[in-house]
Amino acid sequence: MKGQFKNIIVGIKNKEDKVSATTANMINEASEMISFLQELLISVKKDILDESFDSSADEINFFKNIKPHILGKLIYYNKIYRIETACPVSNGKIYRTYFLNHLRELKEEYCQHVCNSDFYRYYRTGRTDRDETYFQLGKINYLDGLNSLVFEIDPHFSTYYDYKVARILANDLLYIYLLTKINVEQNQDLNLKNSESNRDIFWTDSKNALVELIYALYASGAISHGKIGIRKICLIFQILFRIPLNDIHHAFHRMKERTGSRTAFLDQLKASLEDYMDKNL
């Protein structure tokens, strides 16, 4: 892969972390990320048009992994911005219904246009045998009955299928986002209290302590080799403990400004474990 593209994904993650920690709300966060990703995509496109690729492997990797990551995030944050700016202010029934409707629409789109496609199955199963057809420029077969979007793309900077991957990635992120916005106690999909095996599992410390633990796991890359986002980790803990965490970014921002130890709960965990070890010598 071209040298200048090696750190793009890491750079996006670092930007997300910084923006999440400094913005006042999700609308501002989405707005900043949209601007950042738009500029990044324009810059990357200029580089591609000016210099092309060193090899076919570089080209395939770019259109299969790099560009879809940028574009997928851009689609996702643009959707978030539109949803949040039209969101009801209250956290009541109208608020939950609003996000449930968006979740329902996303599921319908997935069932009707995504999950049954040959390309979706190809991508999800990790196949590579048709990568040269899907992820190299100039290989579009218009006789395959493709979506009319194919006529709107720039053939010098898109293989058409890179956009389809971007949509898949954006929808994955949007699905997690919508789940986190729906009150855990009210949504049957997230509620585990009817499960006999999980009804006695609940969080007994503060929500701030749980947020501290979640961010520690995220920052250390201890879950899924660091490839899982903070919102998804947060969702997992909300499901496991049946506890709504609301805006964890603000909680994290307050955590950074604490007087004294900024990792009070983790310090407590370490001390408790060491005491336990000493008692079992």
XYZ file of C-alpha atoms in Angstrom:
281
model
C 0.000 0.000 0.000
C 1.176 3.537 -0.708
C 3.088 4.935 2.260
C 0.817 7.915 2.797
C -2.205 5.651 3.331
C -0.686 3.436 6.019
C -1.812 5.557 8.961
C -5.181 6.744 7.663
C -7.317 4.391 9.751
C -5.269 5.105 12.881
C -5.531 8.829 12.160
C -9.322 8.632 11.923
C -9.528 6.778 15.230
C -7.276 9.332 16.931
C -9.400 12.167 15.550
C -12.575 10.487 16.792
C -11.106 10.085 20.266
C -10.065 13.737 20.386
C -13.376 15.051 19.062
C -15.401 12.840 21.409
C -13.464 14.139 24.386
C -13.772 17.825 23.489
C -17.181 18.366 21.877
C -20.266 19.309 23.861
C -22.701 16.909 22.191
C -23.175 14.382 19.418
C -24.271 17.031 16.915
C -20.994 18.915 17.305
C -19.040 15.665 17.217
C -20.712 14.558 13.980
C -20.238 17.989 12.413
C -16.498 18.045 13.169
C -16.006 14.511 11.907
C -17.907 15.249 8.681
C -15.596 18.190 7.946
C -12.502 16.167 8.794
C -13.517 13.149 6.705
C -14.569 15.271 3.726
C -11.185 16.980 3.656
C -9.420 13.655 4.095
C -11.332 12.075 1.219
C -10.555 15.031 -1.068
C -6.874 14.853 -0.145
C -6.706 11.111 -0.721
C -8.490 11.421 -4.063
C -5.966 14.035 -5.224
C -3.099 11.728 -4.288
C -4.652 8.821 -6.194
C -5.335 10.853 -9.312
C -1.858 12.374 -9.249
C 0.198 9.280 -8.492
C -1.991 6.184 -9.066
C -0.974 2.897 -7.355
C 2.318 1.055 -7.039
C 0.709 -2.346 -7.658
C -2.633 -4.077 -8.187
C -2.447 -5.313 -4.580
C -2.210 -1.705 -3.379
C -5.170 -0.756 -5.548
C -7.325 -3.632 -4.255
C -6.402 -2.893 -0.646
C -7.241 0.782 -1.062
C -10.676 0.233 -2.595
C -11.534 -2.707 -0.339
C -10.281 -1.367 2.996
C -9.008 2.224 3.029
C -11.502 4.247 1.005
C -14.574 2.370 2.368
C -13.379 3.109 5.888
C -13.192 6.844 5.170
C -16.420 6.980 3.169
C -18.275 4.655 5.536
C -17.445 6.875 8.497
C -18.489 9.937 6.490
C -21.850 8.376 5.591
C -22.321 7.325 9.213
C -21.577 10.720 10.750
C -23.722 12.484 8.172
C -26.620 10.200 9.092
C -25.975 10.798 12.796
C -26.026 14.562 12.227
C -29.365 14.355 10.417
C -30.887 12.113 13.090
C -29.640 14.166 16.033
C -30.672 17.549 14.618
C -34.256 16.286 14.182
C -34.359 14.388 17.483
C -37.075 15.135 20.080
C -35.641 16.887 23.111
C -37.304 14.700 25.734
C -36.125 11.249 26.791
C -39.720 10.045 27.014
C -41.885 7.874 24.794
C -41.594 10.099 21.706
C -37.803 10.040 22.030
C -37.658 6.233 22.158
C -40.170 5.870 19.345
C -38.097 8.202 17.186
C -35.007 6.018 17.462
C -36.972 2.782 17.224
C -38.408 3.988 13.913
C -34.917 4.698 12.584
C -33.803 1.251 13.740
C -36.787 -0.332 12.008
C -35.992 1.507 8.774
C -32.385 0.343 8.930
C -33.443 -3.272 9.425
C -35.892 -3.054 6.528
C -33.202 -1.645 4.251
C -30.874 -4.445 5.284
C -33.459 -7.156 4.603
C -34.608 -5.727 1.274
C -31.397 -4.484 -0.311
C -28.351 -5.880 1.465
C -28.378 -9.303 3.078
C -29.573 -11.246 0.024
C -27.063 -9.795 -2.439
C -24.242 -11.935 -3.791
C -21.716 -9.195 -3.070
C -22.776 -8.914 0.578
C -22.230 -12.628 1.087
C -18.896 -12.371 -0.730
C -17.706 -9.535 1.496
C -18.999 -10.941 4.776
C -17.414 -14.344 4.241
C -14.016 -12.761 3.652
C -13.562 -14.116 0.152
C -10.829 -12.699 -2.076
C -11.237 -14.653 -5.331
C -13.121 -11.815 -7.071
C -11.233 -8.893 -5.567
C -9.675 -8.009 -8.913
C -13.165 -7.567 -10.363
C -14.719 -5.757 -7.410
C -11.858 -3.546 -6.255
C -9.901 -2.456 -9.320
C -10.710 0.512 -11.510
C -12.275 -0.013 -14.912
C -13.816 -3.408 -14.132
C -17.475 -2.334 -13.799
C -19.815 -4.461 -15.894
C -22.859 -2.300 -16.579
C -24.730 -5.323 -17.953
C -24.908 -6.841 -14.450
C -27.947 -4.673 -13.723
C -26.223 -2.536 -11.109
C -27.883 0.220 -9.113
C -28.226 3.490 -11.057
C -25.736 5.012 -8.597
C -23.044 3.472 -10.796
C -23.617 6.229 -13.351
C -22.968 8.964 -10.783
C -19.641 7.759 -9.408
C -16.239 8.988 -10.554
C -14.769 6.050 -12.533
C -11.257 7.337 -11.773
C -11.809 7.113 -8.016
C -14.370 4.373 -7.507
C -14.905 0.754 -8.450
C -18.601 1.038 -7.417
C -18.141 -1.806 -4.950
C -16.000 0.304 -2.643
C -19.130 2.390 -2.109
C -21.130 -0.755 -1.308
C -18.567 -1.730 1.327
C -18.747 1.795 2.748
C -22.535 1.458 3.071
C -22.157 -1.867 4.857
C -19.673 -0.378 7.336
C -21.829 2.730 7.851
C -24.926 0.623 8.511
C -23.035 -1.500 11.045
C -22.029 1.632 12.946
C -25.496 3.136 12.665
C -27.069 -0.035 14.042
C -24.891 0.115 17.165
C -25.554 3.830 17.573
C -29.336 3.394 17.376
C -29.271 0.576 19.908
C -27.341 2.714 22.380
C -29.879 5.527 22.001
C -32.808 3.302 22.900
C -33.489 2.982 26.608
C -32.176 -0.402 27.711
C -35.003 -0.952 30.172
C -37.673 -0.335 27.537
C -36.305 -2.291 24.587
C -36.980 -6.019 24.428
C -34.027 -6.514 22.058
C -31.578 -5.261 24.672
C -33.279 -6.442 27.833
C -31.862 -9.564 29.463
C -33.920 -9.482 32.649
C -36.166 -12.288 31.394
C -33.172 -14.612 31.080
C -32.864 -16.947 34.057
C -29.108 -17.150 33.648
C -28.603 -13.372 33.707
C -31.241 -11.989 36.037
C -28.836 -11.915 38.999
C -26.128 -10.024 37.070
C -26.204 -6.294 37.707
C -23.767 -3.429 38.216
C -23.537 -2.317 41.836
C -20.986 0.480 41.604
C -21.533 3.938 40.091
C -22.135 4.579 36.406
C -18.969 6.687 36.346
C -17.009 3.677 37.566
C -18.404 1.568 34.725
C -17.563 4.272 32.177
C -14.010 4.355 33.545
C -13.726 0.578 33.089
C -15.162 0.723 29.554
C -12.706 3.406 28.461
C -9.795 1.511 30.025
C -10.691 -1.609 28.047
C -11.090 0.463 24.890
C -7.828 2.390 25.307
C -5.845 -0.784 26.045
C -7.183 -2.630 23.003
C -8.027 -5.572 25.262
C -11.236 -6.416 23.378
C -11.105 -7.725 19.787
C -7.496 -6.543 19.416
C -8.649 -2.926 19.727
C -10.773 -3.114 16.571
C -14.082 -2.607 18.368
C -15.382 0.927 18.921
C -16.161 2.575 22.234
C -19.895 2.681 21.530
C -20.059 -1.041 20.850
C -18.167 -1.853 24.051
C -20.549 0.460 25.872
C -23.531 -1.342 24.356
C -22.179 -4.722 25.473
C -21.979 -3.550 29.071
C -25.416 -1.934 28.899
C -26.857 -5.238 27.707
C -24.954 -7.334 30.238
C -25.854 -5.200 33.253
C -29.179 -3.778 31.964
C -28.061 -0.243 32.748
C -28.449 2.834 30.484
C -25.259 4.898 30.324
C -26.570 7.791 28.215
C -23.748 10.107 27.081
C -20.522 8.378 28.085
C -18.402 10.973 26.282
C -19.413 13.696 28.709
C -18.746 11.356 31.626
C -15.285 10.661 30.223
C -14.626 14.376 29.736
C -15.544 15.026 33.382
C -13.294 12.140 34.388
C -10.332 13.820 32.699
C -10.886 16.970 34.755
C -11.082 15.269 38.150
C -8.968 16.570 40.971
C -6.727 13.899 42.415
C -6.676 10.537 40.661
C -8.431 10.471 37.303
C -8.625 6.654 37.504
C -10.157 6.258 40.960
C -12.107 3.101 40.138
C -9.175 1.398 38.415
C -6.977 2.294 41.368
C -9.580 0.713 43.634
C -9.672 -2.430 41.472
C -5.889 -2.778 41.655
C -5.854 -2.341 45.437
C -8.699 -4.842 45.884
C -6.963 -7.447 43.738
C -3.670 -7.046 45.575
C -5.464 -7.408 48.946
C -7.147 -10.551 47.665
C -3.807 -11.952 46.501
C -2.239 -11.233 49.898
C -5.053 -13.036 51.706
C -4.588 -16.127 49.538
C -0.816 -16.489 49.910
